[in-house]
Tab-separated table of C-alpha atoms and ligand atoms in Angstrom:
chain	number	residue	atom	x	y	z
A	826	UNK	CA	-211.331	12.035	-231.950
A	827	UNK	CA	-212.863	15.516	-231.700
A	828	UNK	CA	-211.292	18.562	-233.424
A	829	UNK	CA	-213.310	21.310	-231.632
A	830	UNK	CA	-213.421	21.743	-227.856
A	831	UNK	CA	-215.195	18.755	-226.412
A	832	UNK	CA	-217.932	19.483	-223.891
A	833	UNK	CA	-217.480	17.177	-220.910
A	834	UNK	CA	-220.073	17.143	-218.147
A	835	UNK	CA	-219.144	15.574	-214.804
A	836	UNK	CA	-222.102	14.567	-212.626
A	837	UNK	CA	-221.220	14.524	-208.914
A	838	UNK	CA	-218.437	16.157	-206.904
A	839	UNK	CA	-217.509	13.252	-204.626
A	840	UNK	CA	-214.386	11.074	-204.710
A	841	UNK	CA	-214.969	10.007	-208.311
A	842	UNK	CA	-216.149	13.335	-209.761
A	843	UNK	CA	-213.347	15.400	-208.244
A	844	UNK	CA	-210.692	12.913	-209.273
A	845	UNK	CA	-212.021	13.097	-212.845
A	846	UNK	CA	-212.065	16.905	-212.707
A	847	UNK	CA	-208.383	16.983	-211.731
A	848	UNK	CA	-207.370	14.289	-214.228
A	849	UNK	CA	-209.235	15.872	-217.145
A	850	UNK	CA	-207.291	19.124	-216.712
A	851	UNK	CA	-204.693	17.333	-218.849
A	852	UNK	CA	-206.934	18.092	-221.853
A	853	UNK	CA	-206.266	21.828	-221.462
A	854	UNK	CA	-208.115	23.875	-224.079
A	855	UNK	CA	-209.256	20.773	-225.928
A	856	UNK	CA	-212.234	20.515	-223.544
A	857	UNK	CA	-214.832	22.639	-221.761
A	858	UNK	CA	-215.640	20.961	-218.482
A	859	UNK	CA	-218.717	21.413	-216.311
A	860	UNK	CA	-219.226	19.791	-212.898
A	861	UNK	CA	-222.777	19.469	-211.566
A	862	UNK	CA	-223.812	18.804	-207.963
A	863	UNK	CA	-226.857	19.896	-205.919
A	864	UNK	CA	-224.599	20.195	-202.862
A	865	UNK	CA	-222.378	23.229	-202.370
A	866	UNK	CA	-219.833	21.039	-200.558
A	867	UNK	CA	-218.075	17.765	-201.286
A	868	UNK	CA	-218.567	15.226	-198.510
A	869	UNK	CA	-215.640	13.028	-197.415
A	870	UNK	CA	-217.551	10.071	-195.989
A	871	UNK	CA	-214.437	8.377	-194.516
A	872	UNK	CA	-214.278	11.271	-192.009
A	873	UNK	CA	-217.846	10.681	-190.747
A	874	UNK	CA	-217.042	8.024	-188.082
A	875	UNK	CA	-214.909	10.660	-186.355
A	876	UNK	CA	-217.823	13.099	-186.520
A	877	UNK	CA	-220.021	10.532	-184.768
A	878	UNK	CA	-217.510	9.220	-182.224
A	879	UNK	CA	-214.539	11.581	-181.805
A	880	UNK	CA	-216.036	15.052	-181.736
A	881	UNK	CA	-214.772	16.054	-185.189
A	882	UNK	CA	-216.862	19.011	-186.429
A	883	UNK	CA	-218.976	17.956	-189.401
A	884	UNK	CA	-217.618	21.013	-191.279
A	885	UNK	CA	-214.308	19.167	-191.283
A	886	UNK	CA	-215.819	16.327	-193.297
A	887	UNK	CA	-216.808	18.581	-196.216
A	888	UNK	CA	-215.341	21.426	-198.192
A	889	UNK	CA	-216.799	23.958	-200.654
A	890	UNK	CA	-217.033	22.686	-204.231
A	891	UNK	CA	-217.227	25.819	-206.346
A	892	UNK	CA	-213.702	27.121	-205.732
A	893	UNK	CA	-211.755	23.963	-206.661
A	894	UNK	CA	-213.962	23.533	-209.722
A	895	UNK	CA	-213.458	27.069	-211.037
A	896	UNK	CA	-209.748	27.034	-210.114
A	897	UNK	CA	-209.491	23.959	-212.333
A	898	UNK	CA	-210.814	26.020	-215.233
A	899	UNK	CA	-214.195	24.268	-215.173
A	900	UNK	CA	-217.696	25.602	-214.540
A	901	UNK	CA	-219.732	24.611	-211.491
A	902	UNK	CA	-223.490	24.161	-211.785
A	903	UNK	CA	-225.101	23.909	-208.371
A	904	UNK	CA	-228.210	21.984	-209.399
A	905	UNK	CA	-229.692	18.536	-209.006
A	906	UNK	CA	-229.914	16.348	-212.076
A	907	UNK	CA	-233.317	14.845	-212.786
A	908	UNK	CA	-232.318	12.432	-215.549
A	909	UNK	CA	-229.996	11.787	-218.435
A	910	UNK	CA	-231.290	11.564	-221.969
A	911	UNK	CA	-228.495	9.440	-223.417
A	912	UNK	CA	-229.895	9.235	-226.951
A	913	UNK	CA	-229.996	13.047	-227.193
A	914	UNK	CA	-226.723	13.487	-225.203
A	915	UNK	CA	-228.492	15.803	-222.746
A	916	UNK	CA	-228.659	16.166	-218.979
A	917	UNK	CA	-232.027	17.337	-217.643
A	918	UNK	CA	-231.933	19.345	-214.403
A	919	UNK	CA	-234.569	19.298	-211.672
A	920	UNK	CA	-235.848	22.722	-212.856
A	921	UNK	CA	-236.424	21.372	-216.385
A	922	UNK	CA	-233.413	23.112	-217.942
A	923	UNK	CA	-231.022	21.014	-219.983
A	924	UNK	CA	-227.373	20.917	-220.935
A	925	UNK	CA	-225.804	19.070	-223.870
A	926	UNK	CA	-222.633	17.033	-223.658
A	927	UNK	CA	-220.174	15.422	-226.009
A	928	UNK	CA	-218.991	13.180	-223.175
A	929	UNK	CA	-220.583	12.459	-219.818
A	930	UNK	CA	-218.819	11.298	-216.654
A	931	UNK	CA	-221.231	9.795	-214.114
A	932	UNK	CA	-219.961	10.031	-210.518
A	933	UNK	CA	-223.330	10.228	-208.770
A	934	UNK	CA	-222.624	7.752	-205.965
A	935	UNK	CA	-225.172	5.260	-204.652
A	936	UNK	CA	-228.455	5.936	-202.879
A	937	UNK	CA	-228.297	5.091	-199.164
A	938	UNK	CA	-231.821	3.768	-198.778
A	939	UNK	CA	-232.607	4.423	-195.087
A	940	UNK	CA	-236.330	4.371	-195.788
A	941	UNK	CA	-236.135	0.761	-196.952
A	942	UNK	CA	-235.573	-0.160	-193.282
A	943	UNK	CA	-238.865	-0.155	-191.385
A	944	UNK	CA	-238.540	1.825	-188.143
A	945	UNK	CA	-235.204	3.391	-189.089
A	946	UNK	CA	-236.381	6.997	-188.835
A	947	UNK	CA	-237.826	6.412	-185.327
A	948	UNK	CA	-235.443	3.901	-183.797
A	949	UNK	CA	-232.266	3.733	-185.876
A	950	UNK	CA	-229.024	5.631	-186.319
A	951	UNK	CA	-226.426	5.599	-189.056
A	952	UNK	CA	-223.270	7.243	-190.230
A	953	UNK	CA	-223.253	7.464	-194.018
A	954	UNK	CA	-224.205	11.133	-194.477
A	955	UNK	CA	-223.509	14.506	-192.922
A	956	UNK	CA	-227.022	14.529	-191.479
A	957	UNK	CA	-226.807	11.032	-189.950
A	958	UNK	CA	-223.332	11.199	-188.342
A	959	UNK	CA	-224.090	14.310	-186.214
A	960	UNK	CA	-227.471	12.779	-185.269
A	961	UNK	CA	-225.649	9.696	-183.997
A	962	UNK	CA	-223.145	11.889	-182.110
A	963	UNK	CA	-226.048	13.619	-180.357
A	964	UNK	CA	-227.686	10.277	-179.457
A	965	UNK	CA	-224.401	8.932	-178.084
A	966	UNK	CA	-223.978	11.991	-175.878
A	967	UNK	CA	-227.344	11.124	-174.267
A	968	UNK	CA	-226.679	7.369	-174.130
A	969	UNK	CA	-226.748	5.940	-170.621
A	970	UNK	CA	-225.791	2.333	-171.461
A	971	UNK	CA	-227.508	-0.859	-172.634
A	972	UNK	CA	-227.017	-3.297	-175.517
A	973	UNK	CA	-225.605	-1.763	-178.697
A	974	UNK	CA	-226.360	-3.421	-182.058
A	975	UNK	CA	-224.353	-2.582	-185.188
A	976	UNK	CA	-224.668	-4.031	-188.703
A	977	UNK	CA	-225.460	-3.681	-192.382
A	978	UNK	CA	-228.750	-4.214	-194.175
A	979	UNK	CA	-228.511	-6.508	-197.183
A	980	UNK	CA	-228.057	-4.912	-200.611
A	981	UNK	CA	-229.138	-6.447	-203.898
A	982	UNK	CA	-227.170	-5.942	-207.107
A	983	UNK	CA	-227.920	-6.127	-210.812
A	984	UNK	CA	-226.603	-8.802	-213.132
A	985	UNK	CA	-225.367	-6.990	-216.252
A	986	UNK	CA	-221.688	-6.983	-215.331
A	987	UNK	CA	-219.539	-9.683	-213.834
A	988	UNK	CA	-218.864	-8.226	-210.364
A	989	UNK	CA	-218.939	-10.010	-206.992
A	990	UNK	CA	-222.398	-10.080	-205.375
A	991	UNK	CA	-221.430	-8.943	-201.883
A	992	UNK	CA	-224.235	-9.078	-199.333
A	993	UNK	CA	-222.962	-5.772	-197.872
A	994	UNK	CA	-221.554	-2.906	-199.995
A	995	UNK	CA	-218.571	-2.543	-197.630
A	996	UNK	CA	-218.176	-3.572	-194.001
A	997	UNK	CA	-215.210	-1.306	-193.194
A	998	UNK	CA	-217.510	1.326	-191.634
A	999	UNK	CA	-219.117	-1.401	-189.471
A	1000	UNK	CA	-215.679	-2.307	-188.118
A	1001	UNK	CA	-214.961	1.361	-187.410
A	1002	UNK	CA	-218.287	1.803	-185.640
A	1003	UNK	CA	-217.888	-1.265	-183.403
A	1004	UNK	CA	-214.370	-0.329	-182.310
A	1005	UNK	CA	-215.017	3.405	-181.957
A	1006	UNK	CA	-218.283	3.022	-180.053
A	1007	UNK	CA	-216.512	0.529	-177.764
A	1008	UNK	CA	-213.715	3.021	-177.135
A	1009	UNK	CA	-216.199	5.818	-176.410
A	1010	UNK	CA	-218.207	3.662	-173.984
A	1011	UNK	CA	-215.020	2.598	-172.194
A	1012	UNK	CA	-213.933	6.220	-171.792
A	1013	UNK	CA	-217.299	7.035	-170.264
A	1014	UNK	CA	-217.368	3.968	-167.961
A	1015	UNK	CA	-220.414	2.546	-169.783
A	1016	UNK	CA	-218.782	-0.499	-171.377
A	1017	UNK	CA	-219.784	-3.017	-168.678
A	1018	UNK	CA	-223.467	-2.232	-169.172
A	1019	UNK	CA	-223.212	-1.979	-172.968
A	1020	UNK	CA	-222.411	-5.236	-174.756
A	1021	UNK	CA	-221.792	-4.689	-178.490
A	1022	UNK	CA	-223.357	-7.156	-180.929
A	1023	UNK	CA	-222.611	-6.997	-184.634
A	1024	UNK	CA	-224.553	-8.598	-187.468
A	1025	UNK	CA	-223.607	-9.177	-191.084
A	1026	UNK	CA	-225.943	-10.235	-193.907
A	1027	UNK	CA	-223.142	-12.243	-195.558
A	1028	UNK	CA	-221.872	-15.725	-194.747
A	1029	UNK	CA	-218.562	-14.139	-193.794
A	1030	UNK	CA	-218.023	-10.838	-192.016
A	1031	UNK	CA	-215.767	-8.718	-194.287
A	1032	UNK	CA	-216.423	-10.980	-197.256
A	1033	UNK	CA	-214.049	-9.113	-199.581
A	1034	UNK	CA	-210.706	-9.840	-197.868
A	1035	UNK	CA	-208.652	-12.993	-197.286
A	1036	UNK	CA	-207.867	-15.318	-194.382
A	1037	UNK	CA	-204.923	-13.312	-193.024
A	1038	UNK	CA	-207.022	-10.138	-192.688
A	1039	UNK	CA	-209.877	-12.169	-191.201
A	1040	UNK	CA	-207.502	-13.601	-188.601
A	1041	UNK	CA	-205.990	-10.207	-187.702
A	1042	UNK	CA	-209.295	-8.336	-187.506
A	1043	UNK	CA	-210.923	-11.335	-185.796
A	1044	UNK	CA	-208.276	-11.187	-183.040
A	1045	UNK	CA	-208.998	-7.475	-182.456
A	1046	UNK	CA	-212.737	-8.158	-182.321
A	1047	UNK	CA	-212.242	-11.010	-179.830
A	1048	UNK	CA	-209.965	-8.831	-177.685
A	1049	UNK	CA	-212.737	-6.235	-177.397
A	1050	UNK	CA	-215.279	-8.912	-176.446
A	1051	UNK	CA	-217.493	-8.027	-179.410
A	1052	UNK	CA	-219.840	-10.707	-180.737
A	1053	UNK	CA	-220.223	-10.929	-184.542
A	1054	UNK	CA	-223.010	-13.033	-186.079
A	1055	UNK	CA	-223.108	-13.697	-189.823
A	1056	UNK	CA	-226.036	-14.611	-192.073
A	1057	UNK	CA	-228.398	-12.176	-190.305
A	1058	UNK	CA	-230.629	-10.283	-192.708
A	1059	UNK	CA	-232.213	-7.214	-191.147
A	1060	UNK	CA	-236.006	-7.057	-191.241
A	1061	UNK	CA	-236.782	-3.857	-189.301
A	1062	UNK	CA	-236.118	-1.817	-186.193
A	1063	UNK	CA	-238.448	-1.433	-183.227
A	1064	UNK	CA	-238.293	0.470	-179.958
A	1065	UNK	CA	-235.599	-1.410	-178.004
A	1066	UNK	CA	-235.004	-4.104	-180.624
A	1067	UNK	CA	-233.470	-5.109	-183.941
A	1068	UNK	CA	-235.546	-7.717	-185.766
A	1069	UNK	CA	-234.214	-10.137	-188.404
A	1070	UNK	CA	-235.875	-11.938	-191.290
A	1071	UNK	CA	-235.378	-15.300	-189.531
A	1072	UNK	CA	-237.572	-14.005	-186.673
A	1073	UNK	CA	-234.714	-13.346	-184.223
A	1074	UNK	CA	-235.142	-10.244	-182.112
A	1075	UNK	CA	-232.085	-8.697	-180.496
A	1076	UNK	CA	-232.567	-6.317	-177.596
A	1077	UNK	CA	-230.987	-2.959	-178.433
A	1078	UNK	CA	-230.690	0.366	-176.642
A	1079	UNK	CA	-228.754	1.843	-179.568
A	1080	UNK	CA	-229.193	0.481	-183.114
A	1081	UNK	CA	-226.598	1.663	-185.654
A	1082	UNK	CA	-227.268	0.402	-189.164
A	1083	UNK	CA	-225.742	0.864	-192.597
A	1084	UNK	CA	-228.658	1.040	-195.052
A	1085	UNK	CA	-228.991	-0.947	-198.266
A	1086	UNK	CA	-227.355	0.719	-201.270
A	1087	UNK	CA	-229.373	1.224	-204.447
A	1088	UNK	CA	-228.610	2.869	-207.751
A	1089	UNK	CA	-228.840	6.667	-207.787
A	1090	UNK	CA	-232.370	7.910	-208.562
A	1091	UNK	CA	-231.037	9.794	-211.603
A	1092	UNK	CA	-229.956	6.516	-213.178
A	1093	UNK	CA	-233.203	4.799	-212.182
A	1094	UNK	CA	-235.140	7.610	-213.944
A	1095	UNK	CA	-232.936	7.580	-217.070
A	1096	UNK	CA	-234.182	5.190	-219.738
A	1097	UNK	CA	-231.747	2.415	-220.585
A	1098	UNK	CA	-228.925	3.695	-218.392
A	1099	UNK	CA	-228.997	1.448	-215.331
A	1100	UNK	CA	-229.040	-2.253	-214.565
A	1101	UNK	CA	-231.940	-3.879	-212.669
A	1102	UNK	CA	-230.914	-2.058	-209.464
A	1103	UNK	CA	-230.034	1.286	-211.039
A	1104	UNK	CA	-226.259	0.874	-211.102
A	1105	UNK	CA	-224.362	1.901	-214.244
A	1106	UNK	CA	-223.085	-1.089	-216.245
A	1107	UNK	CA	-219.628	-0.464	-217.714
A	1108	UNK	CA	-216.772	-2.391	-219.247
A	1109	UNK	CA	-213.336	-2.372	-217.586
A	1110	UNK	CA	-212.469	0.944	-219.279
A	1111	UNK	CA	-215.458	2.366	-217.376
A	1112	UNK	CA	-217.349	3.021	-220.594
A	1113	UNK	CA	-221.099	2.428	-220.480
A	1114	UNK	CA	-222.004	-0.906	-222.078
A	1115	UNK	CA	-224.620	0.706	-224.351
A	1116	UNK	CA	-223.690	4.401	-224.652
A	1117	UNK	CA	-220.167	5.060	-225.855
A	1118	UNK	CA	-220.215	8.780	-224.911
A	1119	UNK	CA	-220.818	7.926	-221.238
A	1120	UNK	CA	-218.236	6.790	-218.690
A	1121	UNK	CA	-218.873	6.222	-214.999
A	1122	UNK	CA	-216.893	5.634	-211.808
A	1123	UNK	CA	-217.385	5.015	-208.110
A	1124	UNK	CA	-220.365	3.860	-206.080
A	1125	UNK	CA	-222.737	4.605	-208.981
A	1126	UNK	CA	-221.261	1.800	-211.060
A	1127	UNK	CA	-222.088	-1.879	-211.094
A	1128	UNK	CA	-218.390	-2.711	-211.243
A	1129	UNK	CA	-217.402	-0.982	-207.970
A	1130	UNK	CA	-217.473	-3.876	-205.577
A	1131	UNK	CA	-216.941	-3.299	-202.695
A	1132	UNK	CA	-218.154	0.294	-202.640
A	1133	UNK	CA	-214.941	2.045	-201.586
A	1134	UNK	CA	-213.455	5.494	-202.147
A	1135	UNK	CA	-210.226	3.745	-203.129
A	1136	UNK	CA	-212.029	1.938	-205.951
A	1137	UNK	CA	-213.937	5.113	-206.923
A	1138	UNK	CA	-210.614	6.907	-207.439
A	1139	UNK	CA	-209.087	3.977	-209.323
A	1140	UNK	CA	-212.110	3.861	-211.626
A	1141	UNK	CA	-212.103	7.661	-212.068
A	1142	UNK	CA	-208.491	7.417	-213.266
A	1143	UNK	CA	-209.510	4.758	-215.783
A	1144	UNK	CA	-212.652	6.605	-216.926
A	1145	UNK	CA	-210.675	9.861	-217.296
A	1146	UNK	CA	-208.001	8.082	-219.346
A	1147	UNK	CA	-210.780	6.680	-221.539
A	1148	UNK	CA	-212.158	10.190	-222.124
A	1149	UNK	CA	-208.709	11.681	-222.706
A	1150	UNK	CA	-208.088	9.042	-225.367
A	1151	UNK	CA	-211.475	9.698	-226.981
A	1152	UNK	CA	-210.878	13.446	-227.113
A	1153	UNK	CA	-207.149	13.609	-227.901
A	1154	UNK	CA	-206.234	10.150	-229.155
A	1155	UNK	CA	-203.442	10.145	-226.561
A	1156	UNK	CA	-202.517	8.147	-223.469
A	1157	UNK	CA	-202.905	4.653	-222.102
A	1158	UNK	CA	-205.938	3.343	-220.230
A	1159	UNK	CA	-204.920	1.701	-216.934
A	1160	UNK	CA	-206.135	-1.810	-216.177
A	1161	UNK	CA	-208.915	-2.187	-213.590
A	1162	UNK	CA	-207.453	-4.262	-210.771
A	1163	UNK	CA	-209.842	-4.089	-207.816
A	1164	UNK	CA	-208.395	-4.256	-204.319
A	1165	UNK	CA	-209.464	-3.352	-200.811
A	1166	UNK	CA	-207.466	-0.557	-199.256
A	1167	UNK	CA	-208.816	1.276	-196.238
A	1168	UNK	CA	-207.817	2.420	-192.778
A	1169	UNK	CA	-210.366	1.835	-190.027
A	1170	UNK	CA	-210.087	4.015	-186.934
A	1171	UNK	CA	-210.476	2.068	-183.699
A	1172	UNK	CA	-210.814	4.976	-181.251
A	1173	UNK	CA	-208.120	7.009	-179.523
A	1174	UNK	CA	-204.818	6.758	-181.417
A	1175	UNK	CA	-205.493	3.298	-182.812
A	1176	UNK	CA	-206.375	2.277	-186.356
A	1177	UNK	CA	-206.038	-0.743	-188.635
A	1178	UNK	CA	-204.906	-0.497	-192.226
A	1179	UNK	CA	-206.321	-3.211	-194.462
A	1180	UNK	CA	-204.807	-3.944	-197.856
A	1181	UNK	CA	-206.023	-7.009	-199.708
A	1182	UNK	CA	-206.624	-8.269	-203.231
A	1183	UNK	CA	-206.956	-11.898	-202.154
A	1184	UNK	CA	-210.702	-11.859	-202.892
A	1185	UNK	CA	-209.876	-10.865	-206.493
A	1186	UNK	CA	-207.257	-13.578	-206.903
A	1187	UNK	CA	-204.208	-11.469	-205.948
A	1188	UNK	CA	-201.390	-12.248	-203.502
A	1189	UNK	CA	-201.858	-9.349	-201.018
A	1190	UNK	CA	-203.735	-9.807	-197.763
A	1191	UNK	CA	-202.356	-7.792	-194.881
A	1192	UNK	CA	-203.146	-5.482	-192.005
A	1193	UNK	CA	-201.159	-2.988	-190.023
A	1194	UNK	CA	-202.546	-1.934	-186.641
A	1195	UNK	CA	-201.455	0.772	-184.255
A	1196	UNK	CA	-200.645	4.446	-183.956
A	1197	UNK	CA	-198.840	4.653	-187.321
A	1198	UNK	CA	-201.947	3.433	-189.114
A	1199	UNK	CA	-203.915	6.067	-187.204
A	1200	UNK	CA	-201.450	8.773	-188.290
A	1201	UNK	CA	-201.752	7.603	-191.897
A	1202	UNK	CA	-205.545	7.853	-191.761
A	1203	UNK	CA	-205.300	11.288	-190.154
A	1204	UNK	CA	-202.759	12.409	-192.764
A	1205	UNK	CA	-204.899	11.151	-195.645
A	1206	UNK	CA	-208.092	12.806	-194.347
A	1207	UNK	CA	-206.379	16.130	-193.621
A	1208	UNK	CA	-204.674	16.154	-197.012
A	1209	UNK	CA	-207.936	15.395	-198.791
A	1210	UNK	CA	-209.748	18.115	-196.830
A	1211	UNK	CA	-207.133	20.866	-197.173
A	1212	UNK	CA	-206.464	20.250	-200.870
A	1213	UNK	CA	-210.164	19.973	-201.785
A	1214	UNK	CA	-210.164	16.356	-202.862
A	1215	UNK	CA	-206.599	15.696	-204.004
A	1216	UNK	CA	-204.912	12.528	-202.841
A	1217	UNK	CA	-201.465	12.641	-201.210
A	1218	UNK	CA	-198.685	13.126	-203.794
A	1219	UNK	CA	-196.358	10.439	-205.049
A	1220	UNK	CA	-193.800	10.955	-202.267
A	1221	UNK	CA	-196.377	10.015	-199.641
A	1222	UNK	CA	-197.713	7.092	-201.665
A	1223	UNK	CA	-194.153	5.863	-202.285
A	1224	UNK	CA	-193.560	5.971	-198.496
A	1225	UNK	CA	-196.748	3.978	-198.049
A	1226	UNK	CA	-195.596	1.456	-200.665
A	1227	UNK	CA	-192.356	1.002	-198.698
A	1228	UNK	CA	-194.246	0.294	-195.464
A	1229	UNK	CA	-196.544	-2.124	-197.269
A	1230	UNK	CA	-193.625	-3.914	-198.933
A	1231	UNK	CA	-192.037	-4.400	-195.489
A	1232	UNK	CA	-195.320	-5.782	-194.182
A	1233	UNK	CA	-195.616	-8.194	-197.109
A	1234	UNK	CA	-192.155	-9.666	-196.527
B	2702	FAD	C1	-219.120	5.934	-193.055
B	2702	FAD	C2	-218.316	5.614	-194.273
B	2702	FAD	C3	-216.940	5.473	-194.166
B	2702	FAD	C4	-216.179	5.165	-195.301
B	2702	FAD	N1	-214.822	5.007	-195.174
B	2702	FAD	C5	-214.086	4.734	-196.266
B	2702	FAD	C6	-212.655	4.610	-196.163
B	2702	FAD	O1	-212.075	4.712	-195.078
B	2702	FAD	N2	-211.957	4.362	-197.301
B	2702	FAD	C7	-212.571	4.250	-198.520
B	2702	FAD	O2	-211.874	4.031	-199.525
B	2702	FAD	N3	-213.926	4.358	-198.647
B	2702	FAD	C8	-214.682	4.598	-197.562
B	2702	FAD	N4	-216.046	4.732	-197.680
B	2702	FAD	C9	-216.684	4.605	-199.017
B	2702	FAD	C10	-216.550	5.920	-199.805
B	2702	FAD	O3	-216.988	7.004	-199.028
B	2702	FAD	C11	-217.368	5.836	-201.082
B	2702	FAD	O4	-217.002	4.679	-201.777
B	2702	FAD	C12	-217.101	7.076	-201.942
B	2702	FAD	O5	-217.619	8.207	-201.309
B	2702	FAD	C13	-217.706	6.919	-203.333
B	2702	FAD	O6	-217.403	8.070	-204.061
B	2702	FAD	P1	-218.368	8.547	-205.244
B	2702	FAD	O7	-217.744	9.789	-205.793
B	2702	FAD	O8	-218.640	7.417	-206.142
B	2702	FAD	O9	-219.769	8.881	-204.543
B	2702	FAD	P2	-220.124	9.979	-203.457
B	2702	FAD	O10	-218.964	10.265	-202.575
B	2702	FAD	O11	-221.378	9.510	-202.828
B	2702	FAD	O12	-220.395	11.309	-204.313
B	2702	FAD	C14	-221.507	11.398	-205.174
B	2702	FAD	C15	-221.780	12.858	-205.504
B	2702	FAD	O13	-222.864	12.911	-206.433
B	2702	FAD	C16	-223.728	13.944	-206.061
B	2702	FAD	N5	-225.092	13.693	-206.539
B	2702	FAD	C17	-225.991	12.805	-206.032
B	2702	FAD	N6	-227.179	12.925	-206.659
B	2702	FAD	C18	-227.030	13.896	-207.576
B	2702	FAD	C19	-227.903	14.480	-208.547
B	2702	FAD	N7	-229.200	14.121	-208.643
B	2702	FAD	N8	-227.407	15.429	-209.370
B	2702	FAD	C20	-226.094	15.808	-209.299
B	2702	FAD	N9	-225.240	15.317	-208.386
B	2702	FAD	C21	-225.701	14.370	-207.527
B	2702	FAD	C22	-223.658	13.953	-204.546
B	2702	FAD	O14	-224.121	15.194	-203.990
B	2702	FAD	C23	-222.190	13.676	-204.285
B	2702	FAD	O15	-221.439	14.878	-204.201
B	2702	FAD	C24	-216.827	5.015	-196.555
B	2702	FAD	C25	-218.210	5.156	-196.664
B	2702	FAD	C26	-218.967	5.459	-195.531
B	2702	FAD	C27	-220.450	5.601	-195.676
């Protein structure tokens, strides 16, 4: 417990960092909070498929960071972090300056390693960033038809924590891409000349959900005539082709690939902080296994599996509660109970909500498809955008709980 104002530094203003910022306001004048990010905007990645496929302006997938940070009584530092010196409790910026912390919250996200895919820069497209999604939108506008290949490159994880070793960080975006590109091609009369083939590096497509979700999503995939092949590990991209490690070569006029995820470079450069792949190893209270003044949440952590905004927020709540307890001695730390919750747009007014903890031994494994799911996704994204990273209030989440309870029965 600290008697003077604790200095808390939050690294990253994404899902995890902003959630922590808003949660840590509960400390009031017991803490001075600083949030650091080299971007001036926070990027809502779940809005990027609509940027690529539905004409959403990319400005609508990001919002300025400084104002919500200062309005929360915190200070914003618009700089990149070079490394963390955990023994000295210091953050080193990319200009060599440093800042000390009493407590550090790491919400740096994962590195999307496009350059690990040979030929990506020349022949590939993706959707994970606000540079890639508009680039894909521009390519689609020029697309005249031909085979479309969509899939995820294999990621490799460290071994310090006991988390599932998924071959793909999260295949929700792949589902969104296949359905939304199909819808776009149909609208433009290109679908007959543009078969969509999907590959997954895992033995099962959508490894992290149960049989009921597999059956429901599988039926939608079959209805669209999309072919999904599992166990395909991407080797590289060529002009007109996607090449796999087993030597297969799929013809492709448009190759859309999710890159492998790696630990953030900051963690890789920081001695003793990351696991073998640069992800932050934590216990279930989101405290670093070796440095008690450091907590982490979201894609940067080894425990976030799959890599989902929903899990980033859940972990940020836990990590914030851990810090609040350290600083004030008050409050309970919620239990980490991973689950998959996401809504995948399918083009037009259609979407599929997926809610499942079956993979983690729980009883829930359900989907809800249709216009209501689409409205829920729209409502969530708009709320997040217009409130600068807040999640819908309890009333909305209680309404959602009611719908989900009905679906479960
Ligand atoms: C296309 C797509 C669609 C998705 N759809 C969904 C969905 O529908 N539902 C869902 O739950 N999840 C979805 N996800 C996953 C979700 O976006 C991520 O899990 C989530 O963004 C993770 O949040 P984060 O805060 O951990 O990391 P990020 O959102 O990546 O934020 C990390 C922050 O750290 C900052 N940072 C990075 N390096 C430095 C540095 N050196 N110094 C300081 N700051 C730094 C970054 O600028 C960034 O602001 C989707 C992902 C993609 C790619």
